[in-house]
Amino acid sequence: MNDVERNMEISKLLSDVEKEPKKYHEFLRKIDIDELCKVDIIGVFGSSGSGKSSLIGKLAKLYRDEEKKVGIIAIDPTSSKSGGAFLGDRIRMRDLFEDHGVFIRSVSEKNTGLGLNSSIFSMVFILASNGFEKIFVETVGSGQTSVDITSLCDLSLLVISPGSGDEIQFMKAGGIEQADILVLNKSDLPEFEFLELELRNAMIQKRTVRVSTIKNENVDLLKDEIEVLLSKRKKSVGYCREKMKKRLKKHVELILFENLRKVLSSIEFDLSRYDVEMLRSRIVEDLYFMVKNEKGG
Ligand SMILES: Nc1nc2c(ncn2[C@@H]2O[C@H](COP(=O)(O)OP(=O)(O)OP(=O)(O)O)[C@@H](O)[C@H]2O)c(=O)[nH]1
Ligand SMILES: [Mg+2]
């Protein structure tokens, strides 16, 4: 099978899985967990416009130069109404869109409010078991979202650029422990020195790499850092299976959460009319029906 055929096959599998959970169960039953462990999943988060997509584009290019296959999943926050960001990415990552060794998908967060959903996990697993060696997951935000994304990824990058004052405050409050590498992007801009100053004042101890994505400066250095960290992590005994367990746990949590929401939204009556006890029994009943229906009963 060549790359084009394989990509078409993956696209089909992805949409089948969306429509029919059973297909996903079949797929999941067959995957080789140890094989999956060899794939590197890299999370990239940070505020909107910090340069995440541009950076992923440049990193992907470096991996493509080594003939590694690259998957990119960009999660759009539900609030972004237009396809503008994605179209922009199409322009910024034009070379990649034409490269069949790269698989790019833009997915919606689907109103979970968590910055991710269960189908992102399925996508990652599907790409990982189809020969993609490096998988990037891009997501906006750096709060709880990034915590959840970390459970999926082997390594995560927080991208900040001039004007990311809020994030620095957040980091200072200890909120960003989960980022492995802090990427200071847009070093070509004159305002960059303020970013450095702000960071120095906040006294944040974190592995940091300064890059200019637009000028392609230091992106290779960042890639080296990523590789060193990944190989160190993957060499540690029991890492892969433990990580996989964390991923599957989060995956299960998301599936439960999404099903629960479905049930709640199907309760079509004015909830405000009910008292606490009645609401409780209503939920219990509906859950009971959901479980029964799932079993085909
Ligand atoms: N000057 C400068 N601009 C950059 C650099 N990297 C990215 N940009 C610009 O910053 C803007 C946002 O870049 P994106 O890569 O789309 O940022 P993003 O974080 O993916 O944005 P969202 O997906 O909307 O959250 C674009 O106009 C880029 O051209 C850089 O290193 N220097
Ligand atoms: Mg982007």
Short mmCIF file of C-alpha atoms and ligand atoms in Angstrom, two decimals:
data_model
loop_
_atom_site.label_atom_id
_atom_site.label_comp_id
_atom_site.label_asym_id
_atom_site.label_seq_id
_atom_site.Cartn_x
_atom_site.Cartn_y
_atom_site.Cartn_z
CA MET A 1 0.00 0.00 0.00
CA ASN A 2 1.44 3.40 -0.87
CA ASP A 3 1.15 6.52 1.27
CA VAL A 4 -1.82 7.93 -0.63
CA GLU A 5 -3.80 4.71 -0.32
CA ARG A 6 -2.88 4.39 3.32
CA ASN A 7 -3.98 7.94 4.08
CA MET A 8 -7.30 7.27 2.37
CA GLU A 9 -7.71 4.13 4.41
CA ILE A 10 -6.99 6.02 7.62
CA SER A 11 -9.48 8.74 6.71
CA LYS A 12 -12.08 6.06 6.19
CA LEU A 13 -11.27 4.35 9.45
CA LEU A 14 -11.45 7.65 11.30
CA SER A 15 -14.90 8.43 9.99
CA ASP A 16 -16.12 4.84 10.51
CA VAL A 17 -15.00 4.99 14.09
CA GLU A 18 -16.84 8.28 14.57
CA LYS A 19 -20.05 6.80 13.23
CA GLU A 20 -19.82 3.35 14.68
CA PRO A 21 -18.20 2.72 18.04
CA LYS A 22 -18.21 -1.02 17.38
CA LYS A 23 -15.58 -0.56 14.68
CA TYR A 24 -13.43 1.20 17.18
CA HIS A 25 -13.81 -1.62 19.68
CA GLU A 26 -12.66 -4.05 17.01
CA PHE A 27 -9.70 -1.86 16.18
CA LEU A 28 -8.73 -1.35 19.79
CA ARG A 29 -8.86 -5.05 20.53
CA LYS A 30 -6.33 -5.69 17.79
CA ILE A 31 -3.73 -3.02 18.50
CA ASP A 32 -0.34 -4.02 19.73
CA ILE A 33 0.33 -1.97 22.84
CA ASP A 34 4.10 -2.48 22.73
CA GLU A 35 4.23 -1.35 19.11
CA LEU A 36 2.19 1.69 19.99
CA CYS A 37 4.71 2.57 22.67
CA LYS A 38 7.35 3.18 20.02
CA VAL A 39 5.41 6.10 18.60
CA ASP A 40 6.15 9.54 20.02
CA ILE A 41 3.15 11.68 20.86
CA ILE A 42 3.99 15.31 21.36
CA GLY A 43 1.54 17.81 22.79
CA VAL A 44 1.83 21.46 21.83
CA PHE A 45 -0.17 23.99 23.77
CA GLY A 46 -0.20 27.70 24.45
CA SER A 47 -2.42 30.67 23.79
CA SER A 48 -3.99 31.41 20.46
CA GLY A 49 -1.55 32.92 17.98
CA SER A 50 1.61 32.00 19.90
CA GLY A 51 2.82 30.08 16.86
CA LYS A 52 1.95 26.45 17.66
CA SER A 53 0.93 25.48 14.13
CA SER A 54 3.88 27.27 12.58
CA LEU A 55 6.22 25.49 14.96
CA ILE A 56 4.68 22.07 14.37
CA GLY A 57 5.04 22.73 10.65
CA LYS A 58 8.77 23.35 11.00
CA LEU A 59 9.35 20.42 13.35
CA ALA A 60 7.38 18.14 11.06
CA LYS A 61 9.57 19.23 8.17
CA LEU A 62 12.68 18.22 10.11
CA TYR A 63 11.21 14.79 10.83
CA ARG A 64 10.19 14.43 7.20
CA ASP A 65 13.79 15.10 6.22
CA GLU A 66 14.55 11.93 8.19
CA GLU A 67 11.70 10.20 6.36
CA LYS A 68 9.68 9.78 9.51
CA LYS A 69 5.94 9.82 9.04
CA VAL A 70 4.18 12.60 10.89
CA GLY A 71 0.61 12.91 12.13
CA ILE A 72 -0.80 16.28 13.16
CA ILE A 73 -4.05 16.70 15.04
CA ALA A 74 -5.10 20.28 15.67
CA ILE A 75 -7.89 20.66 18.19
CA ASP A 76 -10.08 23.68 17.58
CA PRO A 77 -11.65 25.09 20.68
CA THR A 78 -15.42 24.97 20.35
CA SER A 79 -15.62 28.72 20.60
CA SER A 80 -13.75 29.28 17.34
CA LYS A 81 -16.61 29.55 14.92
CA SER A 82 -14.93 29.89 11.56
CA GLY A 83 -12.59 27.59 9.76
CA GLY A 84 -10.24 30.56 9.56
CA ALA A 85 -7.51 29.13 11.73
CA PHE A 86 -7.46 25.91 9.79
CA LEU A 87 -7.36 27.67 6.44
CA GLY A 88 -4.49 29.74 7.76
CA ASP A 89 -2.71 26.53 8.73
CA ARG A 90 -3.28 25.17 5.26
CA ILE A 91 -1.41 28.14 3.88
CA ARG A 92 1.31 28.09 6.52
CA MET A 93 1.82 24.36 6.18
CA ARG A 94 1.30 24.13 2.45
CA ASP A 95 4.30 21.86 1.88
CA LEU A 96 3.04 19.46 4.50
CA PHE A 97 -0.46 19.33 3.10
CA GLU A 98 1.01 18.16 -0.17
CA ASP A 99 3.24 15.57 1.49
CA HIS A 100 1.61 12.15 1.80
CA GLY A 101 3.97 11.19 4.60
CA VAL A 102 2.04 13.64 6.72
CA PHE A 103 -1.50 13.25 7.94
CA ILE A 104 -3.22 16.41 9.15
CA ARG A 105 -6.60 16.61 10.79
CA SER A 106 -8.33 19.53 12.38
CA VAL A 107 -10.89 18.41 14.93
CA SER A 108 -13.38 20.17 17.08
CA GLU A 109 -13.28 19.90 20.81
CA LYS A 110 -16.99 19.00 20.62
CA ASN A 111 -18.17 21.05 23.53
CA THR A 112 -16.68 18.90 26.21
CA GLY A 113 -15.18 22.01 27.76
CA LEU A 114 -12.05 19.96 28.36
CA GLY A 115 -10.08 20.90 25.29
CA LEU A 116 -10.22 17.34 24.05
CA ASN A 117 -12.60 14.45 23.53
CA SER A 118 -12.55 10.71 23.20
CA SER A 119 -12.25 10.74 19.40
CA ILE A 120 -8.90 12.51 19.67
CA PHE A 121 -7.64 9.46 21.52
CA SER A 122 -9.02 7.15 18.84
CA MET A 123 -7.35 9.26 16.17
CA VAL A 124 -4.01 9.15 17.88
CA PHE A 125 -4.23 5.39 18.32
CA ILE A 126 -5.25 4.90 14.71
CA LEU A 127 -2.39 7.03 13.39
CA ALA A 128 0.06 5.37 15.76
CA SER A 129 -0.83 1.91 14.58
CA ASN A 130 -0.59 2.92 10.94
CA GLY A 131 3.07 3.76 10.71
CA PHE A 132 3.08 7.34 11.94
CA GLU A 133 6.11 7.73 14.15
CA LYS A 134 5.70 11.28 15.39
CA ILE A 135 2.28 12.57 16.28
CA PHE A 136 1.65 16.18 17.23
CA VAL A 137 -1.46 17.23 19.10
CA GLU A 138 -2.04 20.97 19.02
CA THR A 139 -4.42 22.57 21.45
CA VAL A 140 -5.17 26.09 22.57
CA GLY A 141 -4.81 26.91 26.22
CA SER A 142 -2.58 26.05 29.08
CA GLY A 143 -4.86 25.39 32.02
CA GLN A 144 -6.74 22.17 32.70
CA THR A 145 -6.65 21.44 28.97
CA SER A 146 -2.95 20.96 29.04
CA VAL A 147 -3.20 18.68 32.05
CA ASP A 148 -5.55 16.41 30.15
CA ILE A 149 -3.45 16.53 27.01
CA THR A 150 -0.42 15.51 29.02
CA SER A 151 -2.06 12.23 29.88
CA LEU A 152 -2.16 11.48 26.17
CA CYS A 153 1.30 12.71 25.22
CA ASP A 154 4.83 11.48 25.86
CA LEU A 155 6.11 15.01 25.99
CA SER A 156 4.58 18.46 25.89
CA LEU A 157 5.68 21.86 24.73
CA LEU A 158 4.26 25.13 25.92
CA VAL A 159 4.66 27.78 23.25
CA ILE A 160 4.65 31.35 24.39
CA SER A 161 5.47 34.52 22.51
CA PRO A 162 5.58 38.24 23.29
CA GLY A 163 2.26 39.18 24.83
CA SER A 164 1.85 35.94 26.80
CA GLY A 165 1.83 37.72 30.16
CA ASP A 166 -1.12 35.72 31.48
CA GLU A 167 0.65 32.48 30.89
CA ILE A 168 3.70 33.66 32.75
CA GLN A 169 1.51 34.52 35.71
CA PHE A 170 -0.06 31.10 35.47
CA MET A 171 3.32 29.42 35.40
CA LYS A 172 4.43 31.45 38.37
CA ALA A 173 1.49 30.11 40.30
CA GLY A 174 2.85 26.63 39.60
CA GLY A 175 0.22 25.92 37.02
CA ILE A 176 2.36 24.67 34.23
CA GLU A 177 4.42 21.89 35.68
CA GLN A 178 3.17 19.54 33.02
CA ALA A 179 4.97 21.30 30.17
CA ASP A 180 8.33 19.64 29.60
CA ILE A 181 9.83 22.33 27.46
CA LEU A 182 8.99 25.99 27.36
CA VAL A 183 9.31 27.30 23.81
CA LEU A 184 9.78 31.04 23.57
CA ASN A 185 8.69 31.82 20.06
CA LYS A 186 9.00 34.92 17.85
CA SER A 187 12.52 35.75 18.97
CA ASP A 188 12.77 37.85 15.80
CA LEU A 189 10.38 40.45 17.23
CA PRO A 190 11.72 43.49 19.10
CA GLU A 191 9.20 42.87 21.93
CA PHE A 192 10.86 39.52 22.59
CA GLU A 193 13.23 41.06 25.12
CA PHE A 194 10.24 41.98 27.31
CA LEU A 195 9.15 38.38 27.30
CA GLU A 196 12.57 37.31 28.48
CA LEU A 197 12.53 40.00 31.13
CA GLU A 198 9.11 38.94 32.36
CA LEU A 199 10.26 35.35 32.60
CA ARG A 200 13.41 36.29 34.45
CA ASN A 201 11.39 38.32 36.93
CA ALA A 202 9.02 35.44 37.46
CA MET A 203 12.03 33.19 38.15
CA ILE A 204 10.59 30.23 36.35
CA GLN A 205 12.79 27.18 36.35
CA LYS A 206 12.02 25.29 33.22
CA ARG A 207 13.89 23.84 30.30
CA THR A 208 13.60 26.67 27.77
CA VAL A 209 14.35 27.02 24.08
CA ARG A 210 14.19 30.31 22.20
CA VAL A 211 13.08 30.02 18.61
CA SER A 212 11.93 32.04 15.69
CA THR A 213 9.64 29.81 13.75
CA ILE A 214 9.25 32.30 10.96
CA LYS A 215 13.01 32.55 10.46
CA ASN A 216 13.48 28.87 11.21
CA GLU A 217 15.98 29.67 13.92
CA ASN A 218 16.74 27.12 16.65
CA VAL A 219 13.93 24.80 15.63
CA ASP A 220 16.56 22.11 14.99
CA LEU A 221 17.90 22.70 18.47
CA LEU A 222 14.43 22.29 19.90
CA LYS A 223 14.02 19.07 17.98
CA ASP A 224 17.26 17.75 19.49
CA GLU A 225 16.01 18.60 22.98
CA ILE A 226 12.76 16.82 22.25
CA GLU A 227 14.57 13.72 21.07
CA VAL A 228 16.92 13.62 24.07
CA LEU A 229 14.02 13.89 26.47
CA LEU A 230 11.91 11.36 24.64
CA SER A 231 14.62 8.74 24.50
CA LYS A 232 15.45 9.24 28.15
CA ARG A 233 11.81 8.85 29.09
CA LYS A 234 11.22 5.83 26.90
CA LYS A 235 14.26 4.04 28.23
CA SER A 236 13.01 4.09 31.79
CA VAL A 237 11.67 0.75 32.88
CA GLY A 238 7.93 0.33 32.66
CA TYR A 239 7.39 3.78 31.16
CA CYS A 240 5.47 2.71 28.09
CA ARG A 241 2.94 0.43 29.70
CA GLU A 242 2.37 2.89 32.53
CA LYS A 243 1.84 5.70 30.02
CA MET A 244 -0.52 3.58 28.00
CA LYS A 245 -2.49 2.84 31.13
CA LYS A 246 -2.81 6.57 31.84
CA ARG A 247 -3.96 7.18 28.28
CA LEU A 248 -6.57 4.47 28.38
CA LYS A 249 -7.79 5.68 31.75
CA LYS A 250 -8.33 9.18 30.38
CA HIS A 251 -9.92 7.71 27.28
CA VAL A 252 -12.42 5.77 29.39
CA GLU A 253 -13.14 8.86 31.48
CA LEU A 254 -13.91 10.86 28.35
CA ILE A 255 -16.16 8.18 26.89
CA LEU A 256 -18.13 8.03 30.14
CA PHE A 257 -18.31 11.79 30.36
CA GLU A 258 -19.58 12.14 26.79
CA ASN A 259 -22.21 9.44 27.28
CA LEU A 260 -23.38 11.03 30.44
CA ARG A 261 -23.81 14.34 28.67
CA LYS A 262 -25.84 12.65 25.99
CA VAL A 263 -28.15 11.19 28.59
CA LEU A 264 -28.51 14.49 30.39
CA SER A 265 -29.32 16.38 27.22
CA SER A 266 -31.98 13.83 26.34
CA ILE A 267 -33.91 14.58 29.50
CA GLU A 268 -36.51 16.78 27.93
CA PHE A 269 -38.37 18.47 30.67
CA ASP A 270 -38.06 21.55 32.75
CA LEU A 271 -35.52 20.54 35.36
CA SER A 272 -36.20 23.60 37.46
CA ARG A 273 -39.60 22.16 38.42
CA TYR A 274 -38.06 19.23 40.25
CA ASP A 275 -36.62 19.06 43.70
CA VAL A 276 -33.27 17.51 44.48
CA GLU A 277 -34.59 14.04 45.29
CA MET A 278 -36.67 13.90 42.13
CA LEU A 279 -33.79 15.04 40.00
CA ARG A 280 -31.64 12.34 41.51
CA SER A 281 -34.09 9.58 40.77
CA ARG A 282 -34.56 10.91 37.25
CA ILE A 283 -30.85 10.70 36.57
CA VAL A 284 -30.59 7.27 38.09
CA GLU A 285 -33.46 6.07 35.92
CA ASP A 286 -32.01 7.53 32.76
CA LEU A 287 -28.62 6.08 33.49
CA TYR A 288 -30.25 2.75 34.05
CA PHE A 289 -31.88 2.97 30.63
CA MET A 290 -28.65 4.00 29.02
CA VAL A 291 -26.79 1.03 30.45
CA LYS A 292 -29.64 -1.27 29.49
CA ASN A 293 -29.71 0.08 25.93
CA GLU A 294 -25.96 -0.19 25.59
CA LYS A 295 -26.31 -3.86 26.44
CA GLY A 296 -28.97 -4.08 23.80
CA GLY A 297 -31.62 -4.81 26.45
N1 LIG B 1 7.30 37.31 13.89
C1 LIG B 1 6.96 36.04 14.03
N2 LIG B 1 5.71 35.64 13.78
C2 LIG B 1 5.41 34.33 13.93
C3 LIG B 1 6.37 33.36 14.33
N3 LIG B 1 5.78 32.18 14.40
C4 LIG B 1 4.49 32.36 14.05
N4 LIG B 1 4.26 33.65 13.75
C5 LIG B 1 3.01 34.26 13.29
O1 LIG B 1 2.06 34.24 14.35
C6 LIG B 1 0.75 34.05 13.83
C7 LIG B 1 0.08 32.87 14.51
O2 LIG B 1 0.78 31.69 14.15
P1 LIG B 1 0.13 30.25 14.29
O3 LIG B 1 1.20 29.28 13.99
O4 LIG B 1 -1.12 30.15 13.52
O5 LIG B 1 -0.21 30.26 15.82
P2 LIG B 1 -1.12 29.20 16.64
O6 LIG B 1 -0.59 29.22 18.01
O7 LIG B 1 -1.16 27.90 15.93
O8 LIG B 1 -2.54 29.89 16.57
P3 LIG B 1 -3.99 29.22 16.87
O9 LIG B 1 -4.02 27.89 16.18
O10 LIG B 1 -4.95 30.19 16.32
O11 LIG B 1 -4.07 29.09 18.35
C8 LIG B 1 0.91 33.86 12.33
O12 LIG B 1 0.64 35.06 11.69
C9 LIG B 1 2.36 33.48 12.17
O13 LIG B 1 2.89 33.83 10.93
C10 LIG B 1 7.71 33.84 14.58
O14 LIG B 1 8.62 33.10 14.92
N5 LIG B 1 7.94 35.17 14.41
MG MG B 2 -2.82 26.71 15.23
#
